[in-house]
Each structure stands twice: as C-alpha cells, then as structure tokens.
Coordinates of C-alpha atoms and ligand atoms in Angstrom, one line a residue:
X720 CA 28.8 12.9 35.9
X721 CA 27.4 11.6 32.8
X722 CA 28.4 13.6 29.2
X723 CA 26.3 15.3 27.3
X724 CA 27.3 13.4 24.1
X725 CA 23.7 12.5 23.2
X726 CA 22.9 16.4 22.6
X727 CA 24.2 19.0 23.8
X728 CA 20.8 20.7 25.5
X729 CA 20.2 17.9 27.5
X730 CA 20.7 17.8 31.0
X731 CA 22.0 14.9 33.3
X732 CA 19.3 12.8 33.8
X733 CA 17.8 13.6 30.2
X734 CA 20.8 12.2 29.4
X735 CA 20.8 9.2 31.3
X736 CA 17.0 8.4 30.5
X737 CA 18.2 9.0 26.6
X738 CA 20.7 6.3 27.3
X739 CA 18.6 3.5 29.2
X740 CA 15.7 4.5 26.5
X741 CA 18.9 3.4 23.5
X742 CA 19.7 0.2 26.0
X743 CA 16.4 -1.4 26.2
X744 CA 15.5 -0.4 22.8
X745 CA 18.2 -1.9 21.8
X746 CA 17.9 -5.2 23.9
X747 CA 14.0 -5.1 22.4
X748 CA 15.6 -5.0 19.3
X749 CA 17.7 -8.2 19.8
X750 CA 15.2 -10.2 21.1
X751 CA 12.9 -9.7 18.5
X752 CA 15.8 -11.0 16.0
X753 CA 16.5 -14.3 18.5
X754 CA 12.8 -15.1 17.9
X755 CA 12.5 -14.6 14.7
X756 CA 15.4 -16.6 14.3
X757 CA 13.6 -19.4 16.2
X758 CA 10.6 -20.2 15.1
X759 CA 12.3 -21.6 12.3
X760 CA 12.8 -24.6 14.6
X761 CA 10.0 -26.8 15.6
X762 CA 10.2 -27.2 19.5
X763 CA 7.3 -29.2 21.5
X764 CA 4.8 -27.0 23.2
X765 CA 5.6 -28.5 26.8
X766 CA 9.6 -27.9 26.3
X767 CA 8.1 -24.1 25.8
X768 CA 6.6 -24.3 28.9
X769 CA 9.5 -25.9 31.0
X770 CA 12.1 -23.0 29.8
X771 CA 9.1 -20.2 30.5
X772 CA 8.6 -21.8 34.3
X773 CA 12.3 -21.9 34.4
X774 CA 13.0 -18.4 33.5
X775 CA 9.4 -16.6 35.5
X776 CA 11.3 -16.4 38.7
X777 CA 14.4 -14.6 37.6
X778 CA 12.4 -12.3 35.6
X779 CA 9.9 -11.3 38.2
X780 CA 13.3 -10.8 40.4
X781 CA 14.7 -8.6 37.6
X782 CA 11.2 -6.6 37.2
X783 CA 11.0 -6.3 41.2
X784 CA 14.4 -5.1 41.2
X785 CA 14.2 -2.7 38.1
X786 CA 10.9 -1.4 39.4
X787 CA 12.2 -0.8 43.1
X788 CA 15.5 1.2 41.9
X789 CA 13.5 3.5 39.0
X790 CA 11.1 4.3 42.1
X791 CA 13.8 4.8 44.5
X792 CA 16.1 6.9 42.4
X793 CA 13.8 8.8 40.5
X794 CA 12.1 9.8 44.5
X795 CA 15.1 11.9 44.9
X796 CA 14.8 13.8 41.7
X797 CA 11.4 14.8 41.5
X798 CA 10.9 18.6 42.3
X799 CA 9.0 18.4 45.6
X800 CA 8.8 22.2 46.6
X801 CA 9.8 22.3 49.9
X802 CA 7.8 25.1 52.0
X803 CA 10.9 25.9 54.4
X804 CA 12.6 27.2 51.2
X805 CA 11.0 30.1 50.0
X806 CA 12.1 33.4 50.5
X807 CA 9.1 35.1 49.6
X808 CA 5.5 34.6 48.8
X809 CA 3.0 36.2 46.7
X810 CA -0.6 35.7 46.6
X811 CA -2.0 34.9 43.0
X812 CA -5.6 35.7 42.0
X813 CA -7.0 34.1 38.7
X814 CA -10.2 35.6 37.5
X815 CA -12.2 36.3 34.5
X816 CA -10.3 37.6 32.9
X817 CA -7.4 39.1 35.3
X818 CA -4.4 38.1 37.3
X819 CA -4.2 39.9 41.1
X820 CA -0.7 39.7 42.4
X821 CA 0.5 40.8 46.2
X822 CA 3.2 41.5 46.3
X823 CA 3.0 42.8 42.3
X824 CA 7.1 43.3 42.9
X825 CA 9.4 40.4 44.0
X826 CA 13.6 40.3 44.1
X827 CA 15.7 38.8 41.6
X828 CA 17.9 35.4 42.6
X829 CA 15.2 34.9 45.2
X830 CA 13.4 31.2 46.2
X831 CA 9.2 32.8 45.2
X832 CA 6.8 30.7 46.5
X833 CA 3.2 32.1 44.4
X834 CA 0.3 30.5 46.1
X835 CA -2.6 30.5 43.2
X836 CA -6.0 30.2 43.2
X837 CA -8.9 31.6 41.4
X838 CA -11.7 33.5 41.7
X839 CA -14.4 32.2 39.4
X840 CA -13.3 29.1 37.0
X841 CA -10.1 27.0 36.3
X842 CA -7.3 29.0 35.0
X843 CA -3.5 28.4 34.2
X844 CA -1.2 29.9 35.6
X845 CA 2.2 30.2 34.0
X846 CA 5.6 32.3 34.6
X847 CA 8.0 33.9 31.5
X848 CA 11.3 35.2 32.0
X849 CA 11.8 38.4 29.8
X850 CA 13.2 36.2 27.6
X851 CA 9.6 34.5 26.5
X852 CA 10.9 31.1 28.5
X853 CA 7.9 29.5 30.3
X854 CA 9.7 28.7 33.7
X855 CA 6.9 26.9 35.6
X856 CA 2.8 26.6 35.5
X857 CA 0.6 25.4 38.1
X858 CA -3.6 24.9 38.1
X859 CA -5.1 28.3 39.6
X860 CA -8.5 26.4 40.9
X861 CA -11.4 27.7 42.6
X862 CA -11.5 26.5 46.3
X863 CA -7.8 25.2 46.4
X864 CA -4.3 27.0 47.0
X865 CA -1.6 25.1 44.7
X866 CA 1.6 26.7 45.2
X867 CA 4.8 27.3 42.4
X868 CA 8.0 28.1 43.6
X869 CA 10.6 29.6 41.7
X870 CA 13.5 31.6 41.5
X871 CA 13.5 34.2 38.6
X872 CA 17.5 34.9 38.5
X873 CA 17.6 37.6 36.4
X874 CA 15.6 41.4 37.5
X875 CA 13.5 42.5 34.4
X876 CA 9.7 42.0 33.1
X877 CA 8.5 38.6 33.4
X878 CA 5.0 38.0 32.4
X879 CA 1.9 36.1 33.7
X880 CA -0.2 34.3 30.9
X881 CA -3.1 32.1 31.3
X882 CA -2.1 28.5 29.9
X883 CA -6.3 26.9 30.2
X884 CA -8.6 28.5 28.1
X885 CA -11.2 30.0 30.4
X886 CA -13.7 32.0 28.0
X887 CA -13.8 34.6 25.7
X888 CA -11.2 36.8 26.8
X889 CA -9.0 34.1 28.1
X890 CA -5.8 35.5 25.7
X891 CA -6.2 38.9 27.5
X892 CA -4.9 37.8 30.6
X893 CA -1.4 38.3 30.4
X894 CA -0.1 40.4 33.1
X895 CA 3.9 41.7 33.7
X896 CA 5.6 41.0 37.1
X897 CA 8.6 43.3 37.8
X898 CA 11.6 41.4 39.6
X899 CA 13.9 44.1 41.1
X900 CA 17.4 43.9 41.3
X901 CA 18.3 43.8 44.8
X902 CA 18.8 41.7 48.4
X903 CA 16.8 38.7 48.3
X904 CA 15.0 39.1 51.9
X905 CA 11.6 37.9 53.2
X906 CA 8.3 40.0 53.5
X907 CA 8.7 43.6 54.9
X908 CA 8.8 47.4 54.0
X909 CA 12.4 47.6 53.0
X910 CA 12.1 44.5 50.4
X911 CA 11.8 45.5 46.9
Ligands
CU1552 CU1 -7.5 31.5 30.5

C-alpha cells in the first residue's frame, strides 16, 4: 500500500510511477552535477575508456534487470478484458452519423462487454456516466469487432459520443444508454 502523499487523486500505481519518475529524475539530476564537476580535471582519453569497459557490464546487468521487472510487473496491471467476465453484451453499430445499440438497455453494477464496429467509416466510440466522466473508448472500425468492457455502477443516462471526427455531422452522434437499476443477469427476457 503506497500513500497517496504525492496528490491526493492519484491512484496506486500513479503514485508509484510519480515516485520512480522523482527517483530517476533525481539520480539524472546528480549525475549531471558529478560531470560537471569533472571535467574540471584533465583525465587521459584511454583511462576514460578503461572505467567505461569497467562499468558496461554492470550496467547492461542493471538495464536487463530494470527492463525485465517494468515488463513483468507492469503485465499484471494492464487492463486485458477478459471475455469469461462479462455479464452482458451489447452490439454497437457506428454509422454516418448514428449509434445502433442491442440491447439499447443494460443493468447497473454489471461487467458490459459492447462489441463495436461500424457501418461505413472509422468512428470513436466512447462511454459517459451521467456525470459527463468519459469511462472508456474503443475504435468502432469497418470490418473489425473491438470490444469495451465496462461496468457502469450507478443506473441513470449515460451517453454515447463519437470521439473521431467522421464528417460533417460527426458532433450529432451522441446517443443516451439507459442502465436500469436492477439484478445484474446475463441475456434473457426478464433482464432489464
Ligand atoms: Cu464521429
């Protein structure tokens, strides 16, 4: 558990990548003063060269080693959607200049899988809580299915707004989405 000292919005790990962004800066910092503060001194060109050869090794250890844990931990926190999941899912139609929704309804506090395409050119597609919050986006693309999954907590009117300009009319397609109040279940007649 790392504090949210650095400001108070951020979350865990934008805390932690505030902190190692202070660290290195820091350490960047430092090591610009060290050589400033040495090239005062005249040193030959080959002693240069044997502390460089002495020190390549345990820096390309450090870098192999700094590389390999940023990849590993940061793995583990990227938000792969995972399809087993989702509660629900609606079909999402982009087109000039409209958004189709089936379901048009979906549950409150309920994993939504939207799988999003389009029916004519690029659009974006992008999710607001009632609040105006943009919760998520993903590319609505001719030919392809990309799929945004997201629980919308709270029931109310969310709304649907294209995010890629897409022609003339491209600021008319917003569109509401009702999220109900109720079970969170999977497809069927008694599902709000
Ligand atoms: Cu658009």
């Amino acid at each position: 558990m790392i504090p949210s000292f650095v400001n108070p919005s951020f979350g865990e790990s934008q805390t932690a990548v505030a902190i190692a962004f202070a660290v290195i800066a820091g350490a960047l910092a430092v090591a610009f003063v060290i050589v400033a503060v040495q090239t005062r001194r005249d040193v030959p060109a080959e002693r240069v060269r044997q502390v460089a050869y002495r020190l390549r090794p345990a820096w390309l250890g450090f870098l192999v080693l700094l590389l390999t844990g940023a990849v590993g931990i940061s793995l583990f926190l990227l938000p792969y959607s995972g399809a087993a999941g989702a509660a629900r899912s609606v079909e999402v139609t982009g087109g000039q200049f409209y958004w189709s929704l089936s379901p048009e309804r979906v549950p409150a506090d309920c994993r939504i899988r939207f799988e999003v395409t389009s029916a004519d050119v690029n659009h974006g597609f992008g999710v607001y809580d009632p609040a105006g919050i943009l919760l998520g986006s993903v590319q609505a693309m001719p030919g392809y299915t990309n799929h945004l999954e997201l629980t919308l907590d709270e029931p109310g009117t969310y709304q649907i707004a294209c995010l890629e300009f897409c022609g003339v009319k491209h600021h008319e397609m917003v569109r509401e989405l009702e999220v109900a109040a109720g079970p969170c279940c999977s497809q069927g007649a008694d599902c709000p």
